[in-house]
Amino acid sequence: QVQLVESGGGLVQAGGSLRLSCAASGRTFAMGWFRQAPGKEREFVTAMSWSGANTNYADSVKGRFTISRDNAKNTVYLQMNNLKPDDTAVYYCAAGWVAGPSGPYDYWGQGTQVTVSS
C-alpha cells in the first residue's frame, strides 16, 4: 500500500505560478496528476514514467505545466506557470503502472486545492 500526500496548492492570480509536490510512502512507477473542477469530471493533466523517459501532458496544459520527479525522495512535482482561471480545481496525485491518461492508477492522494483568480 502506497500513500500519497500532495502539498503546494493555494490561491494565485492569473498569470502566476504554483508548484505542487506529491510525496509517496514507497517506491512508485508511473506517477501522474489529475484535476477536478467543480461540477466537472476528473481529468488527466500529466504523467511521467519512473525513468522520466515517457511523459504525457493534456493539451490544455502543454507549454505551461511541467512534471518532474525525484526518485530518491519518492516525490513528484508539478510546476504550473501562466495559470488561468480555468486551471482552478482540486489537483490529485496518482501512482500506477503506465504514464498515460488511462493508467491504470492504483493509488491516489487526497487532493490539494488550486484557485486562480482573474
N, CA and C atoms as an extended XYZ file, in Angstrom:
354
Properties=species:S:1:pos:R:3:atomname:S:1:resname:S:1:resid:I:1 pbc="F F F"
N         0.842       -1.189        0.000 N   GLN     1
C         0.000        0.000        0.000 CA  GLN     1
C         0.878        1.240        0.000 C   GLN     1
N         0.657        2.123       -0.948 N   VAL     2
C         1.423        3.360       -1.065 CA  VAL     2
C         0.515        4.533       -0.723 C   VAL     2
N         0.982        5.400        0.136 N   GLN     3
C         0.225        6.603        0.461 CA  GLN     3
C         0.852        7.796       -0.253 C   GLN     3
N        -0.013        8.655       -0.768 N   LEU     4
C         0.428        9.835       -1.496 CA  LEU     4
C        -0.091       11.079       -0.792 C   LEU     4
N         0.777       12.043       -0.581 N   VAL     5
C         0.397       13.279        0.103 CA  VAL     5
C         0.805       14.466       -0.753 C   VAL     5
N        -0.208       15.223       -1.198 N   GLU     6
C         0.055       16.404       -2.017 CA  GLU     6
C         0.227       17.643       -1.131 C   GLU     6
N         0.935       18.610       -1.659 N   SER     7
C         1.079       19.901       -0.992 CA  SER     7
C         1.398       20.957       -2.040 C   SER     7
N         1.250       22.220       -1.645 N   GLY     8
C         1.635       23.310       -2.536 CA  GLY     8
C         0.502       24.053       -3.188 C   GLY     8
N        -0.717       23.616       -2.971 N   GLY     9
C        -1.841       24.332       -3.561 CA  GLY     9
C        -2.057       25.677       -2.890 C   GLY     9
N        -2.943       26.471       -3.473 N   GLY    10
C        -3.237       27.774       -2.896 CA  GLY    10
C        -3.965       28.670       -3.856 C   GLY    10
N        -3.996       29.940       -3.516 N   LEU    11
C        -4.663       30.966       -4.320 CA  LEU    11
C        -3.607       31.794       -5.040 C   LEU    11
N        -3.793       31.978       -6.326 N   VAL    12
C        -2.835       32.747       -7.121 CA  VAL    12
C        -3.592       33.538       -8.179 C   VAL    12
N        -3.041       34.660       -8.563 N   GLN    13
C        -3.663       35.455       -9.625 CA  GLN    13
C        -3.340       34.865      -10.993 C   GLN    13
N        -4.196       35.139      -11.940 N   ALA    14
C        -3.958       34.689      -13.306 CA  ALA    14
C        -2.598       35.174      -13.788 C   ALA    14
N        -1.887       34.286      -14.449 N   GLY    15
C        -0.532       34.594      -14.902 CA  GLY    15
C         0.541       34.190      -13.920 C   GLY    15
N         0.139       33.830      -12.722 N   GLY    16
C         1.087       33.439      -11.691 CA  GLY    16
C         1.495       31.984      -11.792 C   GLY    16
N         2.275       31.546      -10.807 N   SER    17
C         2.818       30.189      -10.793 CA  SER    17
C         2.602       29.530       -9.443 C   SER    17
N         2.534       28.229       -9.481 N   LEU    18
C         2.500       27.405       -8.279 CA  LEU    18
C         3.270       26.132       -8.564 C   LEU    18
N         3.803       25.542       -7.501 N   ARG    19
C         4.478       24.257       -7.612 CA  ARG    19
C         3.851       23.285       -6.618 C   ARG    19
N         3.299       22.210       -7.163 N   LEU    20
C         2.725       21.163       -6.330 CA  LEU    20
C         3.751       20.060       -6.106 C   LEU    20
N         3.659       19.444       -4.954 N   SER    21
C         4.511       18.300       -4.639 CA  SER    21
C         3.640       17.136       -4.206 C   SER    21
N         4.121       15.942       -4.460 N   CYS    22
C         3.422       14.732       -4.041 CA  CYS    22
C         4.464       13.764       -3.516 C   CYS    22
N         4.401       13.493       -2.231 N   ALA    23
C         5.342       12.585       -1.602 CA  ALA    23
C         4.701       11.216       -1.432 C   ALA    23
N         5.387       10.191       -1.903 N   ALA    24
C         4.904        8.815       -1.795 CA  ALA    24
C         5.602        8.108       -0.638 C   ALA    24
N         4.853        7.212       -0.004 N   SER    25
C         5.412        6.495        1.152 CA  SER    25
C         6.322        5.362        0.736 C   SER    25
N         6.314        5.027       -0.544 N   GLY    26
C         7.168        3.967       -1.036 CA  GLY    26
C         7.503        4.186       -2.494 C   GLY    26
N         8.220        3.234       -3.041 N   ARG    27
C         8.607        3.376       -4.447 CA  ARG    27
C         7.374        3.284       -5.340 C   ARG    27
N         7.369        4.131       -6.354 N   THR    28
C         6.272        4.111       -7.315 CA  THR    28
C         6.839        4.000       -8.725 C   THR    28
N         6.010        3.679       -9.661 N   PHE    29
C         6.435        3.572      -11.040 CA  PHE    29
C         5.938        4.797      -11.792 C   PHE    29
N         4.905        4.689      -12.557 N   ALA    30
C         4.353        5.878      -13.202 CA  ALA    30
C         3.634        6.736      -12.176 C   ALA    30
N         3.808        8.043      -12.298 N   MET    31
C         3.084        8.958      -11.421 CA  MET    31
C         2.460       10.048      -12.261 C   MET    31
N         1.279       10.448      -11.861 N   GLY    32
C         0.571       11.438      -12.645 CA  GLY    32
C        -0.182       12.441      -11.793 C   GLY    32
N        -0.675       13.453      -12.464 N   TRP    33
C        -1.517       14.468      -11.846 CA  TRP    33
C        -2.844       14.534      -12.604 C   TRP    33
N        -3.900       14.601      -11.850 N   PHE    34
C        -5.241       14.791      -12.380 CA  PHE    34
C        -5.844       16.000      -11.672 C   PHE    34
N        -6.938       16.502      -12.215 N   ARG    35
C        -7.627       17.602      -11.545 CA  ARG    35
C        -9.129       17.484      -11.743 C   ARG    35
N        -9.852       18.054      -10.807 N   GLN    36
C       -11.310       18.049      -10.905 CA  GLN    36
C       -11.831       19.413      -10.490 C   GLN    36
N       -12.474       20.075      -11.432 N   ALA    37
C       -13.093       21.369      -11.164 CA  ALA    37
C       -14.532       21.147      -10.697 C   ALA    37
N       -15.103       22.109       -9.999 N   PRO    38
C       -16.483       21.963       -9.511 CA  PRO    38
C       -17.453       21.669      -10.654 C   PRO    38
N       -18.262       20.651      -10.473 N   GLY    39
C       -19.267       20.309      -11.469 CA  GLY    39
C       -18.737       19.590      -12.691 C   GLY    39
N       -17.445       19.269      -12.686 N   LYS    40
C       -16.841       18.597      -13.842 CA  LYS    40
C       -16.232       17.267      -13.433 C   LYS    40
N       -15.995       16.427      -14.423 N   GLU    41
C       -15.359       15.148      -14.156 CA  GLU    41
C       -13.848       15.346      -13.958 C   GLU    41
N       -13.262       14.408      -13.263 N   ARG    42
C       -11.812       14.441      -13.092 CA  ARG    42
C       -11.133       14.261      -14.443 C   ARG    42
N       -10.093       15.034      -14.691 N   GLU    43
C        -9.401       14.957      -15.975 CA  GLU    43
C        -7.904       14.783      -15.773 C   GLU    43
N        -7.298       14.157      -16.738 N   PHE    44
C        -5.851       13.929      -16.757 CA  PHE    44
C        -5.134       15.237      -17.019 C   PHE    44
N        -4.036       15.436      -16.300 N   VAL    45
C        -3.205       16.620      -16.514 CA  VAL    45
C        -1.854       16.227      -17.110 C   VAL    45
N        -1.144       15.354      -16.421 N   THR    46
C         0.175       14.942      -16.897 CA  THR    46
C         0.612       13.693      -16.144 C   THR    46
N         1.583       12.973      -16.703 N   ALA    47
C         2.136       11.795      -16.047 CA  ALA    47
C         3.547       11.548      -16.548 C   ALA    47
N         4.313       10.858      -15.711 N   MET    48
C         5.709       10.565      -16.045 CA  MET    48
C         6.053        9.158      -15.586 C   MET    48
N         6.795        8.449      -16.402 N   SER    49
C         7.266        7.120      -16.030 CA  SER    49
C         8.374        7.237      -14.983 C   SER    49
N         8.758        6.097      -14.414 N   TRP    50
C         9.762        6.115      -13.348 CA  TRP    50
C        11.074        6.703      -13.841 C   TRP    50
N        11.456        6.341      -15.051 N   SER    51
C        12.732        6.827      -15.584 CA  SER    51
C        12.653        8.250      -16.101 C   SER    51
N        11.419        8.715      -16.339 N   GLY    52
C        11.259       10.031      -16.943 CA  GLY    52
C        11.276       10.013      -18.452 C   GLY    52
N        11.495        8.838      -19.027 N   ALA    53
C        11.590        8.744      -20.481 CA  ALA    53
C        10.238        8.922      -21.154 C   ALA    53
N         9.186        8.591      -20.456 N   ASN    54
C         7.833        8.706      -21.014 CA  ASN    54
C         7.056        9.746      -20.208 C   ASN    54
N         6.689       10.826      -20.892 N   THR    55
C         5.939       11.907      -20.246 CA  THR    55
C         4.787       12.313      -21.153 C   THR    55
N         3.628       12.532      -20.555 N   ASN    56
C         2.444       12.940      -21.309 CA  ASN    56
C         1.790       14.149      -20.648 C   ASN    56
N         1.231       15.011      -21.477 N   TYR    57
C         0.527       16.196      -20.992 CA  TYR    57
C        -0.814       16.328      -21.703 C   TYR    57
N        -1.793       16.825      -20.981 N   ALA    58
C        -3.046       17.221      -21.617 CA  ALA    58
C        -2.777       18.450      -22.489 C   ALA    58
N        -3.492       18.557      -23.582 N   ASP    59
C        -3.280       19.688      -24.493 CA  ASP    59
C        -3.481       21.032      -23.784 C   ASP    59
N        -4.383       21.051      -22.833 N   SER    60
C        -4.725       22.301      -22.168 CA  SER    60
C        -3.593       22.861      -21.295 C   SER    60
N        -2.605       22.024      -20.966 N   VAL    61
C        -1.536       22.496      -20.084 CA  VAL    61
C        -0.164       22.464      -20.757 C   VAL    61
N        -0.082       21.961      -21.966 N   LYS    62
C         1.206       21.885      -22.668 CA  LYS    62
C         1.829       23.273      -22.786 C   LYS    62
N         3.101       23.341      -22.475 N   GLY    63
C         3.813       24.604      -22.555 CA  GLY    63
C         3.692       25.459      -21.309 C   GLY    63
N         2.803       25.093      -20.406 N   ARG    64
C         2.623       25.860      -19.158 CA  ARG    64
C         2.975       25.036      -17.920 C   ARG    64
N         2.671       23.751      -17.942 N   PHE    65
C         2.909       22.879      -16.800 CA  PHE    65
C         4.083       21.946      -17.110 C   PHE    65
N         4.854       21.628      -16.065 N   THR    66
C         5.968       20.698      -16.209 CA  THR    66
C         5.973       19.724      -15.042 C   THR    66
N         6.002       18.440      -15.368 N   ILE    67
C         6.091       17.410      -14.348 CA  ILE    67
C         7.550       16.994      -14.209 C   ILE    67
N         7.934       16.697      -12.983 N   SER    68
C         9.281       16.186      -12.729 CA  SER    68
C         9.209       15.289      -11.504 C   SER    68
N        10.260       14.515      -11.279 N   ARG    69
C        10.251       13.628      -10.138 CA  ARG    69
C        11.657       13.441       -9.595 C   ARG    69
N        11.693       13.165       -8.306 N   ASP    70
C        12.948       12.847       -7.626 CA  ASP    70
C        12.755       11.464       -7.020 C   ASP    70
N        13.255       10.457       -7.673 N   ASN    71
C        13.020        9.087       -7.228 CA  ASN    71
C        13.702        8.788       -5.896 C   ASN    71
N        14.769        9.467       -5.603 N   ALA    72
C        15.443        9.273       -4.320 CA  ALA    72
C        14.549        9.705       -3.159 C   ALA    72
N        13.672       10.663       -3.439 N   LYS    73
C        12.755       11.167       -2.417 CA  LYS    73
C        11.334       10.643       -2.609 C   LYS    73
N        11.139        9.789       -3.617 N   ASN    74
C         9.787        9.280       -3.918 CA  ASN    74
C         8.791       10.429       -4.050 C   ASN    74
N         9.190       11.456       -4.740 N   THR    75
C         8.376       12.661       -4.852 CA  THR    75
C         8.239       13.082       -6.310 C   THR    75
N         7.042       13.506       -6.667 N   VAL    76
C         6.794       14.049       -7.996 CA  VAL    76
C         6.311       15.485       -7.827 C   VAL    76
N         6.659       16.308       -8.782 N   TYR    77
C         6.344       17.731       -8.729 CA  TYR    77
C         5.538       18.143       -9.954 C   TYR    77
N         4.766       19.204       -9.782 N   LEU    78
C         4.058       19.799      -10.907 CA  LEU    78
C         4.280       21.302      -10.845 C   LEU    78
N         5.097       21.796      -11.751 N   GLN    79
C         5.332       23.230      -11.863 CA  GLN    79
C         4.295       23.812      -12.803 C   GLN    79
N         3.505       24.737      -12.312 N   MET    80
C         2.432       25.323      -13.094 CA  MET    80
C         2.710       26.806      -13.305 C   MET    80
N         2.903       27.193      -14.540 N   ASN    81
C         3.183       28.585      -14.892 CA  ASN    81
C         2.050       29.163      -15.726 C   ASN    81
N         1.992       30.479      -15.784 N   ASN    82
C         0.967       31.162      -16.572 CA  ASN    82
C        -0.422       30.584      -16.276 C   ASN    82
N        -0.744       30.516      -15.014 N   LEU    83
C        -2.008       29.913      -14.603 CA  LEU    83
C        -3.197       30.740      -15.074 C   LEU    83
N        -4.271       30.044      -15.392 N   LYS    84
C        -5.502       30.654      -15.868 CA  LYS    84
C        -6.645       30.294      -14.929 C   LYS    84
N        -7.688       31.101      -14.911 N   PRO    85
C        -8.837       30.761      -14.053 CA  PRO    85
C        -9.386       29.361      -14.327 C   PRO    85
N        -9.302       28.911      -15.582 N   ASP    86
C        -9.785       27.563      -15.922 CA  ASP    86
C        -8.950       26.460      -15.295 C   ASP    86
N        -7.797       26.797      -14.747 N   ASP    87
C        -6.974       25.807      -14.062 CA  ASP    87
C        -7.448       25.565      -12.634 C   ASP    87
N        -8.399       26.343      -12.176 N   THR    88
C        -8.927       26.173      -10.829 CA  THR    88
C        -9.552       24.799      -10.669 C   THR    88
N        -9.074       24.058       -9.670 N   ALA    89
C        -9.538       22.692       -9.461 CA  ALA    89
C        -8.852       22.114       -8.236 C   ALA    89
N        -9.332       20.956       -7.829 N   VAL    90
C        -8.587       20.141       -6.871 CA  VAL    90
C        -7.650       19.254       -7.677 C   VAL    90
N        -6.389       19.309       -7.327 N   TYR    91
C        -5.374       18.538       -8.045 CA  TYR    91
C        -5.017       17.293       -7.236 C   TYR    91
N        -5.034       16.153       -7.936 N   TYR    92
C        -4.768       14.872       -7.302 CA  TYR    92
C        -3.515       14.244       -7.895 C   TYR    92
N        -2.731       13.667       -7.024 N   CYS    93
C        -1.575       12.888       -7.426 CA  CYS    93
C        -1.993       11.429       -7.504 C   CYS    93
N        -1.433       10.696       -8.453 N   ALA    94
C        -1.761        9.287       -8.608 CA  ALA    94
C        -0.513        8.492       -8.955 C   ALA    94
N        -0.503        7.242       -8.516 N   ALA    95
C         0.624        6.349       -8.815 CA  ALA    95
C         0.098        5.080       -9.463 C   ALA    95
N         0.763        4.653      -10.509 N   GLY    96
C         0.313        3.461      -11.213 CA  GLY    96
C         1.420        2.840      -12.019 C   GLY    96
N         1.037        2.298      -13.174 N   TRP    97
C         1.969        1.490      -13.946 CA  TRP    97
C         2.285        2.066      -15.311 C   TRP    97
N         1.367        2.831      -15.859 N   VAL    98
C         1.566        3.387      -17.197 CA  VAL    98
C         1.358        4.891      -17.136 C   VAL    98
N         2.297        5.638      -17.662 N   ALA    99
C         2.247        7.094      -17.572 CA  ALA    99
C         1.379        7.680      -18.679 C   ALA    99
N         0.088        7.454      -18.574 N   GLY   100
C        -0.830        7.987      -19.562 CA  GLY   100
C        -2.161        8.329      -18.947 C   GLY   100
N        -3.068        8.888      -19.716 N   PRO   101
C        -4.368        9.299      -19.178 CA  PRO   101
C        -5.162        8.156      -18.556 C   PRO   101
N        -5.015        6.958      -19.094 N   SER   102
C        -5.819        5.838      -18.604 CA  SER   102
C        -5.130        5.015      -17.536 C   SER   102
N        -3.831        5.230      -17.330 N   GLY   103
C        -3.105        4.490      -16.299 CA  GLY   103
C        -2.971        3.029      -16.640 C   GLY   103
N        -3.349        2.109      -15.753 N   PRO   104
C        -4.183        2.364      -14.580 CA  PRO   104
C        -3.398        2.925      -13.397 C   PRO   104
N        -4.097        3.608      -12.521 N   TYR   105
C        -3.526        4.173      -11.318 CA  TYR   105
C        -4.157        3.501      -10.092 C   TYR   105
N        -3.304        2.952       -9.272 N   ASP   106
C        -3.778        2.184       -8.124 CA  ASP   106
C        -3.897        3.021       -6.860 C   ASP   106
N        -3.143        4.098       -6.780 N   TYR   107
C        -3.104        4.886       -5.553 CA  TYR   107
C        -3.359        6.361       -5.870 C   TYR   107
N        -4.076        7.001       -4.957 N   TRP   108
C        -4.458        8.406       -5.146 CA  TRP   108
C        -4.204        9.194       -3.870 C   TRP   108
N        -3.831       10.445       -4.032 N   GLY   109
C        -3.705       11.347       -2.901 CA  GLY   109
C        -5.046       11.954       -2.530 C   GLY   109
N        -5.037       12.766       -1.502 N   GLN   110
C        -6.281       13.356       -1.008 CA  GLN   110
C        -6.661       14.625       -1.762 C   GLN   110
N        -5.736       15.153       -2.521 N   GLY   111
C        -6.021       16.341       -3.327 CA  GLY   111
C        -5.579       17.629       -2.658 C   GLY   111
N        -5.228       18.595       -3.488 N   THR   112
C        -4.877       19.929       -2.994 CA  THR   112
C        -5.554       20.964       -3.887 C   THR   112
N        -6.135       21.972       -3.276 N   GLN   113
C        -6.915       22.968       -3.998 CA  GLN   113
C        -6.011       24.009       -4.642 C   GLN   113
N        -6.265       24.265       -5.914 N   VAL   114
C        -5.614       25.355       -6.637 CA  VAL   114
C        -6.704       26.290       -7.134 C   VAL   114
N        -6.606       27.555       -6.750 N   THR   115
C        -7.582       28.546       -7.156 CA  THR   115
C        -6.860       29.686       -7.862 C   THR   115
N        -7.292       29.982       -9.084 N   VAL   116
C        -6.681       31.042       -9.881 CA  VAL   116
C        -7.708       32.147      -10.057 C   VAL   116
N        -7.381       33.318       -9.556 N   SER   117
C        -8.307       34.447       -9.658 CA  SER   117
C        -8.000       35.267      -10.912 C   SER   117
N        -9.050       35.852      -11.457 N   SER   118
C        -8.879       36.642      -12.688 CA  SER   118
C        -8.570       38.093      -12.379 C   SER   118
